[in-house]
């Protein structure tokens, strides 16, 4: 028995270790096929701290309650109990073996008891959760839909088997040592010790050989399996996750949200004024992704958190962030033998490798190399165009991913090639791009129309809004108000603009606008993939802002549009524009706190607030809008089921504002249905795009009789103005007189 156990265990160990090591080296080589990226190595101490925080604290996993706790014990047990595997090898040769120094230390034995038990219970919890949400039952609602089921279950049963072996060995060890009472060393396993207490010494030794062998063979059968499947992310993420988190985009440990990465070619930012002749615009081949991109694909654990939060997937569209990453992973590993042999094509489509280099490349890899990265099923494409254009860049996938995959950056990189090289994108978006080029706004309206709201405000209230440099000196300006295209040109958004301007006037804030000098920030152009147009608009705006604020004591800007806010604050620094930018809800909250705005008149009704993605997830501004509503008398706030970090998109981001939704349910309709489930009187938001999208859906619901006629969609600024603004004289006379104390 002992000899058989030794032979089986050692053979399994050698094979498993060799195959796993070979696969690890292969993964490294595959990752290296990606383009260079030198931005991932700064602040190593902070990066190490981020890895430690995210792993030990499970800061991203624990957002899901019981799942996070269960996974913590599984993850900690996987690494910390590796010494029990060493102990099992020793027990093959001596059933009474214990690790030197710590093997019979009470603290270590108690640790094994507790972590071994909790790891086993943790994996059981995760298995139950998976079984309760099988795609065969829940369909698209299951976050596991599309995941490779056998791999996930195999990993889970492996961990369960190892956990059972650890506990069985603890019981047998206690029986062999004639333990006859509870103690810390056998806090959990004592019932097993008692069960084995009447068994003969020889039988106990044979049982130890058996379970030590089972533990070793289960462990190294798993190593063999992952060694034969280097793209098995559900297993390899246990190792690759540390590297993926370490090399994340943001050196300070933040998620890859807010700004998009500058467009690069061969690891270097592209100079759009004088691009290199061999510059690659966007991604058209999997090897054009950076090595970090390939590492992202390799690390995906297929947990489906991104998928469960994705507005496109939740409304019947073909995009699942998880399935997109999995498709890119399988393509990268399928094509890898061709790339590692020196294969690849230049911009003209000519093969760079010689026939001698490619002669040993498997036919399957050569076939994979011929697949277009973006293409329909008929074209044998890796990613369908409908998948690519369904993304709203809302950031839910990036926010939820426990291993910090940067989905949005990869999607936009593929869009960039499609737009700038292939000119292949939804036709209606082309109108938006032409309008931006010719008129500086997506509607194609005349530049002078940007001041129409100023005239309307003066007519309605008598308030004059100054233009910086014309009506007011920059040195006198506390805030430059960036109105934005929607705020200046879209009728519903103009109500927000006028309300905010009136509030600033009421609070005595010295502000001014750029007027005709303002142009689109380029947010939609950039997220659609037209980086060149973004660079052009951005450079123009940075120059205008620097000139306008040159004499201002602080280059302080306030914006009512989160997309403008995000672009100026987070992306213009890439173009040399460094400004202090805040959102209008932040400034309004500050003015309320200072007592410069006092909400006194009740605004009655139940209100629910919709978090704009580019204000909330992308920039972590959640409190100010809610704080403002808290100060308005009469309002009763109630959150929608999906809010704050898990807020659901309105459907307008990622340039989707300018594209038709032809597949599945409209995203704005899904969001309004969620709001209507609360039976609110008011739906509020803090973004002109969201205002338009939600208003459109609410109006449609009213026409269907599915929403109350008095239901309104308003910006937080409009609510505040209603409460701050003095009542008209006729109404004031009807109110009882008050006497100051």
mmCIF file of C-alpha atoms in Angstrom, residues 380-651:
data_model
loop_
_atom_site.group_PDB
_atom_site.id
_atom_site.type_symbol
_atom_site.label_atom_id
_atom_site.label_comp_id
_atom_site.label_asym_id
_atom_site.label_seq_id
_atom_site.Cartn_x
_atom_site.Cartn_y
_atom_site.Cartn_z
ATOM 1 C CA UNK A 380 -15.626 34.221 -39.417
ATOM 2 C CA UNK A 381 -14.856 37.268 -37.295
ATOM 3 C CA UNK A 382 -13.655 36.987 -33.714
ATOM 4 C CA UNK A 383 -15.807 39.900 -32.483
ATOM 5 C CA UNK A 384 -19.085 40.705 -34.231
ATOM 6 C CA UNK A 385 -19.547 44.411 -35.113
ATOM 7 C CA UNK A 386 -22.840 44.443 -33.184
ATOM 8 C CA UNK A 387 -20.899 43.409 -30.092
ATOM 9 C CA UNK A 388 -18.398 46.228 -30.566
ATOM 10 C CA UNK A 389 -20.986 48.956 -31.123
ATOM 11 C CA UNK A 390 -23.338 47.892 -28.320
ATOM 12 C CA UNK A 391 -20.998 49.222 -25.623
ATOM 13 C CA UNK A 392 -22.031 52.399 -23.784
ATOM 14 C CA UNK A 393 -18.630 52.616 -21.996
ATOM 15 C CA UNK A 394 -20.621 52.935 -18.763
ATOM 16 C CA UNK A 395 -17.803 51.279 -16.816
ATOM 17 C CA UNK A 396 -19.929 48.712 -14.974
ATOM 18 C CA UNK A 397 -17.693 45.891 -16.231
ATOM 19 C CA UNK A 398 -14.465 47.582 -15.152
ATOM 20 C CA UNK A 399 -15.959 48.570 -11.791
ATOM 21 C CA UNK A 400 -17.038 45.000 -11.018
ATOM 22 C CA UNK A 401 -14.111 42.956 -12.337
ATOM 23 C CA UNK A 402 -12.292 41.351 -9.375
ATOM 24 C CA UNK A 403 -9.033 41.010 -11.336
ATOM 25 C CA UNK A 404 -8.985 44.535 -12.853
ATOM 26 C CA UNK A 405 -9.544 43.761 -16.527
ATOM 27 C CA UNK A 406 -9.710 46.956 -18.604
ATOM 28 C CA UNK A 407 -12.637 46.203 -20.910
ATOM 29 C CA UNK A 408 -13.377 49.759 -22.074
ATOM 30 C CA UNK A 409 -9.814 50.470 -23.206
ATOM 31 C CA UNK A 410 -9.815 47.309 -25.324
ATOM 32 C CA UNK A 411 -13.230 48.014 -26.849
ATOM 33 C CA UNK A 412 -12.294 51.592 -27.758
ATOM 34 C CA UNK A 413 -8.975 50.437 -29.237
ATOM 35 C CA UNK A 414 -10.882 48.125 -31.597
ATOM 36 C CA UNK A 415 -13.342 50.916 -32.407
ATOM 37 C CA UNK A 416 -10.450 53.227 -33.265
ATOM 38 C CA UNK A 417 -9.260 50.961 -36.056
ATOM 39 C CA UNK A 418 -12.771 50.466 -37.382
ATOM 40 C CA UNK A 419 -13.438 54.214 -37.505
ATOM 41 C CA UNK A 420 -10.078 55.649 -38.507
ATOM 42 C CA UNK A 421 -8.860 52.970 -40.921
ATOM 43 C CA UNK A 422 -11.879 50.970 -42.069
ATOM 44 C CA UNK A 423 -14.452 53.809 -41.836
ATOM 45 C CA UNK A 424 -16.786 51.079 -40.640
ATOM 46 C CA UNK A 425 -19.256 52.216 -37.981
ATOM 47 C CA UNK A 426 -23.009 52.812 -37.619
ATOM 48 C CA UNK A 427 -24.053 55.254 -40.337
ATOM 49 C CA UNK A 428 -26.022 57.591 -38.070
ATOM 50 C CA UNK A 429 -22.856 58.243 -36.048
ATOM 51 C CA UNK A 430 -21.271 59.594 -39.228
ATOM 52 C CA UNK A 431 -23.627 62.564 -39.144
ATOM 53 C CA UNK A 432 -22.493 63.364 -35.616
ATOM 54 C CA UNK A 433 -18.821 63.242 -36.660
ATOM 55 C CA UNK A 434 -19.405 65.534 -39.643
ATOM 56 C CA UNK A 435 -21.263 68.019 -37.455
ATOM 57 C CA UNK A 436 -18.409 68.019 -34.945
ATOM 58 C CA UNK A 437 -15.881 68.658 -37.698
ATOM 59 C CA UNK A 438 -17.859 71.407 -39.390
ATOM 60 C CA UNK A 439 -19.811 73.095 -36.595
ATOM 61 C CA UNK A 440 -18.144 72.036 -33.343
ATOM 62 C CA UNK A 441 -21.305 70.416 -31.980
ATOM 63 C CA UNK A 442 -23.048 67.106 -32.682
ATOM 64 C CA UNK A 443 -26.307 68.699 -33.876
ATOM 65 C CA UNK A 444 -24.642 70.807 -36.563
ATOM 66 C CA UNK A 445 -26.224 74.002 -35.247
ATOM 67 C CA UNK A 446 -24.740 77.438 -35.869
ATOM 68 C CA UNK A 447 -22.127 78.652 -33.404
ATOM 69 C CA UNK A 448 -24.205 81.695 -32.480
ATOM 70 C CA UNK A 449 -26.950 79.366 -31.223
ATOM 71 C CA UNK A 450 -24.745 78.644 -28.198
ATOM 72 C CA UNK A 451 -25.870 81.983 -26.764
ATOM 73 C CA UNK A 452 -29.609 81.513 -27.289
ATOM 74 C CA UNK A 453 -30.080 80.271 -23.730
ATOM 75 C CA UNK A 454 -28.387 83.428 -22.441
ATOM 76 C CA UNK A 455 -30.947 85.576 -24.247
ATOM 77 C CA UNK A 456 -33.780 83.372 -22.990
ATOM 78 C CA UNK A 457 -32.545 83.630 -19.391
ATOM 79 C CA UNK A 458 -32.290 87.412 -19.598
ATOM 80 C CA UNK A 459 -35.821 87.612 -21.009
ATOM 81 C CA UNK A 460 -37.216 85.292 -18.340
ATOM 82 C CA UNK A 461 -35.343 86.607 -15.283
ATOM 83 C CA UNK A 462 -33.375 89.695 -16.244
ATOM 84 C CA UNK A 463 -30.120 87.909 -15.367
ATOM 85 C CA UNK A 464 -27.236 88.657 -17.699
ATOM 86 C CA UNK A 465 -24.613 85.954 -18.093
ATOM 87 C CA UNK A 466 -21.195 87.470 -18.878
ATOM 88 C CA UNK A 467 -18.809 86.133 -21.503
ATOM 89 C CA UNK A 468 -15.267 85.940 -20.204
ATOM 90 C CA UNK A 469 -12.916 88.433 -21.792
ATOM 91 C CA UNK A 470 -15.821 90.413 -23.242
ATOM 92 C CA UNK A 471 -18.141 91.324 -20.387
ATOM 93 C CA UNK A 472 -15.949 90.454 -17.428
ATOM 94 C CA UNK A 473 -12.252 90.363 -16.694
ATOM 95 C CA UNK A 474 -10.824 86.852 -16.095
ATOM 96 C CA UNK A 475 -9.319 88.042 -12.806
ATOM 97 C CA UNK A 476 -12.833 88.649 -11.451
ATOM 98 C CA UNK A 477 -14.136 85.193 -12.369
ATOM 99 C CA UNK A 478 -14.472 82.593 -9.635
ATOM 100 C CA UNK A 479 -15.712 79.876 -12.007
ATOM 101 C CA UNK A 480 -15.716 79.500 -15.745
ATOM 102 C CA UNK A 481 -18.972 77.738 -16.529
ATOM 103 C CA UNK A 482 -18.473 75.154 -19.287
ATOM 104 C CA UNK A 483 -21.991 74.881 -20.686
ATOM 105 C CA UNK A 484 -21.433 72.011 -23.131
ATOM 106 C CA UNK A 485 -23.181 71.308 -26.421
ATOM 107 C CA UNK A 486 -26.309 69.762 -24.894
ATOM 108 C CA UNK A 487 -26.538 72.434 -22.219
ATOM 109 C CA UNK A 488 -26.427 75.188 -24.812
ATOM 110 C CA UNK A 489 -28.363 73.625 -27.680
ATOM 111 C CA UNK A 490 -30.787 70.922 -26.481
ATOM 112 C CA UNK A 491 -34.086 72.352 -25.207
ATOM 113 C CA UNK A 492 -34.481 70.041 -22.212
ATOM 114 C CA UNK A 493 -30.846 70.407 -21.158
ATOM 115 C CA UNK A 494 -31.093 74.195 -21.530
ATOM 116 C CA UNK A 495 -33.526 74.201 -18.591
ATOM 117 C CA UNK A 496 -30.734 72.818 -16.433
ATOM 118 C CA UNK A 497 -28.286 75.372 -17.777
ATOM 119 C CA UNK A 498 -30.599 78.277 -17.013
ATOM 120 C CA UNK A 499 -31.460 76.902 -13.575
ATOM 121 C CA UNK A 500 -27.795 76.522 -12.662
ATOM 122 C CA UNK A 501 -26.922 80.009 -13.920
ATOM 123 C CA UNK A 502 -29.781 81.467 -11.892
ATOM 124 C CA UNK A 503 -28.600 79.620 -8.783
ATOM 125 C CA UNK A 504 -25.058 80.941 -9.231
ATOM 126 C CA UNK A 505 -26.458 84.435 -9.612
ATOM 127 C CA UNK A 506 -28.584 84.007 -6.480
ATOM 128 C CA UNK A 507 -25.555 82.797 -4.519
ATOM 129 C CA UNK A 508 -23.490 85.757 -5.660
ATOM 130 C CA UNK A 509 -20.927 83.615 -7.459
ATOM 131 C CA UNK A 510 -18.842 85.464 -10.049
ATOM 132 C CA UNK A 511 -18.966 83.266 -13.117
ATOM 133 C CA UNK A 512 -18.696 83.596 -16.865
ATOM 134 C CA UNK A 513 -18.969 81.485 -20.002
ATOM 135 C CA UNK A 514 -16.941 81.157 -23.182
ATOM 136 C CA UNK A 515 -19.975 81.706 -25.398
ATOM 137 C CA UNK A 516 -19.183 81.269 -29.090
ATOM 138 C CA UNK A 517 -15.615 80.239 -28.251
ATOM 139 C CA UNK A 518 -16.828 77.006 -26.659
ATOM 140 C CA UNK A 519 -16.724 73.869 -28.790
ATOM 141 C CA UNK A 520 -17.495 70.194 -28.203
ATOM 142 C CA UNK A 521 -15.014 68.550 -25.852
ATOM 143 C CA UNK A 522 -14.807 65.546 -28.190
ATOM 144 C CA UNK A 523 -16.100 62.956 -25.692
ATOM 145 C CA UNK A 524 -18.415 61.219 -28.153
ATOM 146 C CA UNK A 525 -15.851 61.325 -30.958
ATOM 147 C CA UNK A 526 -13.210 59.716 -28.767
ATOM 148 C CA UNK A 527 -15.443 56.979 -27.431
ATOM 149 C CA UNK A 528 -16.752 56.232 -30.899
ATOM 150 C CA UNK A 529 -13.131 55.728 -31.929
ATOM 151 C CA UNK A 530 -12.287 58.892 -33.873
ATOM 152 C CA UNK A 531 -9.184 59.803 -31.902
ATOM 153 C CA UNK A 532 -7.982 62.233 -34.545
ATOM 154 C CA UNK A 533 -11.132 64.352 -34.247
ATOM 155 C CA UNK A 534 -10.897 64.258 -30.454
ATOM 156 C CA UNK A 535 -7.301 65.447 -30.614
ATOM 157 C CA UNK A 536 -8.303 68.293 -32.911
ATOM 158 C CA UNK A 537 -11.243 69.435 -30.768
ATOM 159 C CA UNK A 538 -9.322 68.941 -27.541
ATOM 160 C CA UNK A 539 -6.280 70.912 -28.659
ATOM 161 C CA UNK A 540 -8.531 73.747 -29.779
ATOM 162 C CA UNK A 541 -10.395 73.799 -26.460
ATOM 163 C CA UNK A 542 -7.234 73.593 -24.359
ATOM 164 C CA UNK A 543 -5.797 76.560 -26.241
ATOM 165 C CA UNK A 544 -9.059 78.508 -25.764
ATOM 166 C CA UNK A 545 -9.292 77.691 -22.061
ATOM 167 C CA UNK A 546 -5.649 78.512 -21.373
ATOM 168 C CA UNK A 547 -6.055 81.870 -23.102
ATOM 169 C CA UNK A 548 -9.348 82.672 -21.354
ATOM 170 C CA UNK A 549 -8.080 81.727 -17.900
ATOM 171 C CA UNK A 550 -4.550 83.038 -18.294
ATOM 172 C CA UNK A 551 -5.172 85.926 -15.894
ATOM 173 C CA UNK A 552 -7.560 84.054 -13.612
ATOM 174 C CA UNK A 553 -6.158 83.420 -10.102
ATOM 175 C CA UNK A 554 -7.240 79.765 -10.372
ATOM 176 C CA UNK A 555 -8.104 77.901 -13.571
ATOM 177 C CA UNK A 556 -11.379 76.723 -12.098
ATOM 178 C CA UNK A 557 -14.117 75.274 -14.308
ATOM 179 C CA UNK A 558 -17.602 74.028 -13.448
ATOM 180 C CA UNK A 559 -19.591 71.815 -15.829
ATOM 181 C CA UNK A 560 -23.166 70.575 -15.808
ATOM 182 C CA UNK A 561 -22.377 67.706 -18.197
ATOM 183 C CA UNK A 562 -20.489 64.759 -16.654
ATOM 184 C CA UNK A 563 -19.041 63.914 -20.075
ATOM 185 C CA UNK A 564 -17.545 67.404 -20.398
ATOM 186 C CA UNK A 565 -16.489 67.258 -16.741
ATOM 187 C CA UNK A 566 -14.702 63.933 -17.266
ATOM 188 C CA UNK A 567 -13.026 64.999 -20.501
ATOM 189 C CA UNK A 568 -11.715 68.359 -19.278
ATOM 190 C CA UNK A 569 -10.646 67.034 -15.875
ATOM 191 C CA UNK A 570 -9.205 63.661 -16.844
ATOM 192 C CA UNK A 571 -8.354 63.713 -20.561
ATOM 193 C CA UNK A 572 -7.273 67.266 -21.362
ATOM 194 C CA UNK A 573 -4.160 66.848 -19.174
ATOM 195 C CA UNK A 574 -3.020 64.430 -21.918
ATOM 196 C CA UNK A 575 -3.182 67.442 -24.255
ATOM 197 C CA UNK A 576 -1.490 69.901 -21.909
ATOM 198 C CA UNK A 577 -4.642 71.294 -20.336
ATOM 199 C CA UNK A 578 -4.506 71.292 -16.538
ATOM 200 C CA UNK A 579 -7.579 72.747 -14.902
ATOM 201 C CA UNK A 580 -9.452 72.473 -11.640
ATOM 202 C CA UNK A 581 -12.802 71.031 -12.693
ATOM 203 C CA UNK A 582 -15.895 70.320 -10.610
ATOM 204 C CA UNK A 583 -19.408 69.191 -11.413
ATOM 205 C CA UNK A 584 -22.296 71.547 -10.829
ATOM 206 C CA UNK A 585 -23.761 69.325 -8.102
ATOM 207 C CA UNK A 586 -20.496 69.607 -6.161
ATOM 208 C CA UNK A 587 -20.565 73.390 -6.366
ATOM 209 C CA UNK A 588 -24.251 73.571 -5.456
ATOM 210 C CA UNK A 589 -23.720 71.378 -2.401
ATOM 211 C CA UNK A 590 -20.835 73.659 -1.368
ATOM 212 C CA UNK A 591 -23.008 76.760 -1.774
ATOM 213 C CA UNK A 592 -25.758 75.176 0.336
ATOM 214 C CA UNK A 593 -23.248 74.233 3.035
ATOM 215 C CA UNK A 594 -21.973 77.806 3.073
ATOM 216 C CA UNK A 595 -25.495 79.154 3.422
ATOM 217 C CA UNK A 596 -25.363 81.010 0.108
ATOM 218 C CA UNK A 597 -28.262 78.921 -1.199
ATOM 219 C CA UNK A 598 -31.102 78.136 1.190
ATOM 220 C CA UNK A 599 -33.805 75.689 0.033
ATOM 221 C CA UNK A 600 -36.976 76.755 1.852
ATOM 222 C CA UNK A 601 -39.964 76.086 -0.366
ATOM 223 C CA UNK A 602 -41.204 72.474 -0.304
ATOM 224 C CA UNK A 603 -41.077 70.366 -3.440
ATOM 225 C CA UNK A 604 -43.499 67.607 -2.596
ATOM 226 C CA UNK A 605 -43.239 64.069 -3.912
ATOM 227 C CA UNK A 606 -41.371 60.792 -4.013
ATOM 228 C CA UNK A 607 -38.116 61.158 -5.923
ATOM 229 C CA UNK A 608 -35.630 58.610 -7.241
ATOM 230 C CA UNK A 609 -32.192 59.597 -8.486
ATOM 231 C CA UNK A 610 -30.446 58.131 -11.526
ATOM 232 C CA UNK A 611 -26.637 58.076 -11.269
ATOM 233 C CA UNK A 612 -24.987 59.258 -14.506
ATOM 234 C CA UNK A 613 -22.211 56.792 -15.333
ATOM 235 C CA UNK A 614 -19.623 59.467 -16.098
ATOM 236 C CA UNK A 615 -20.357 61.270 -12.846
ATOM 237 C CA UNK A 616 -20.734 58.214 -10.624
ATOM 238 C CA UNK A 617 -18.670 55.203 -11.654
ATOM 239 C CA UNK A 618 -16.132 57.111 -13.747
ATOM 240 C CA UNK A 619 -15.549 59.909 -11.233
ATOM 241 C CA UNK A 620 -16.978 58.605 -7.937
ATOM 242 C CA UNK A 621 -19.330 61.567 -7.398
ATOM 243 C CA UNK A 622 -22.311 60.019 -5.617
ATOM 244 C CA UNK A 623 -22.965 62.147 -2.539
ATOM 245 C CA UNK A 624 -23.475 65.755 -3.750
ATOM 246 C CA UNK A 625 -26.667 65.188 -5.791
ATOM 247 C CA UNK A 626 -28.230 63.216 -2.956
ATOM 248 C CA UNK A 627 -27.100 65.782 -0.384
ATOM 249 C CA UNK A 628 -28.796 68.542 -2.385
ATOM 250 C CA UNK A 629 -32.059 66.590 -2.542
ATOM 251 C CA UNK A 630 -31.826 65.947 1.196
ATOM 252 C CA UNK A 631 -31.873 69.710 1.755
ATOM 253 C CA UNK A 632 -34.992 70.301 -0.345
ATOM 254 C CA UNK A 633 -38.062 70.237 1.921
ATOM 255 C CA UNK A 634 -40.858 67.890 0.962
ATOM 256 C CA UNK A 635 -38.813 65.455 -1.118
ATOM 257 C CA UNK A 636 -38.847 61.794 -0.131
ATOM 258 C CA UNK A 637 -35.890 59.941 -1.635
ATOM 259 C CA UNK A 638 -35.964 56.282 -2.605
ATOM 260 C CA UNK A 639 -33.135 54.492 -4.397
ATOM 261 C CA UNK A 640 -33.654 52.282 -7.399
ATOM 262 C CA UNK A 641 -32.453 48.701 -7.001
ATOM 263 C CA UNK A 642 -29.391 49.468 -9.136
ATOM 264 C CA UNK A 643 -27.714 52.619 -7.886
ATOM 265 C CA UNK A 644 -24.320 54.170 -7.097
ATOM 266 C CA UNK A 645 -21.532 51.711 -8.069
ATOM 267 C CA UNK A 646 -24.122 49.358 -9.545
ATOM 268 C CA UNK A 647 -26.160 52.076 -11.199
ATOM 269 C CA UNK A 648 -27.692 51.189 -14.570
ATOM 270 C CA UNK A 649 -26.749 53.203 -17.655
ATOM 271 C CA UNK A 650 -29.248 55.433 -19.506
ATOM 272 C CA UNK A 651 -27.878 54.160 -22.824
#
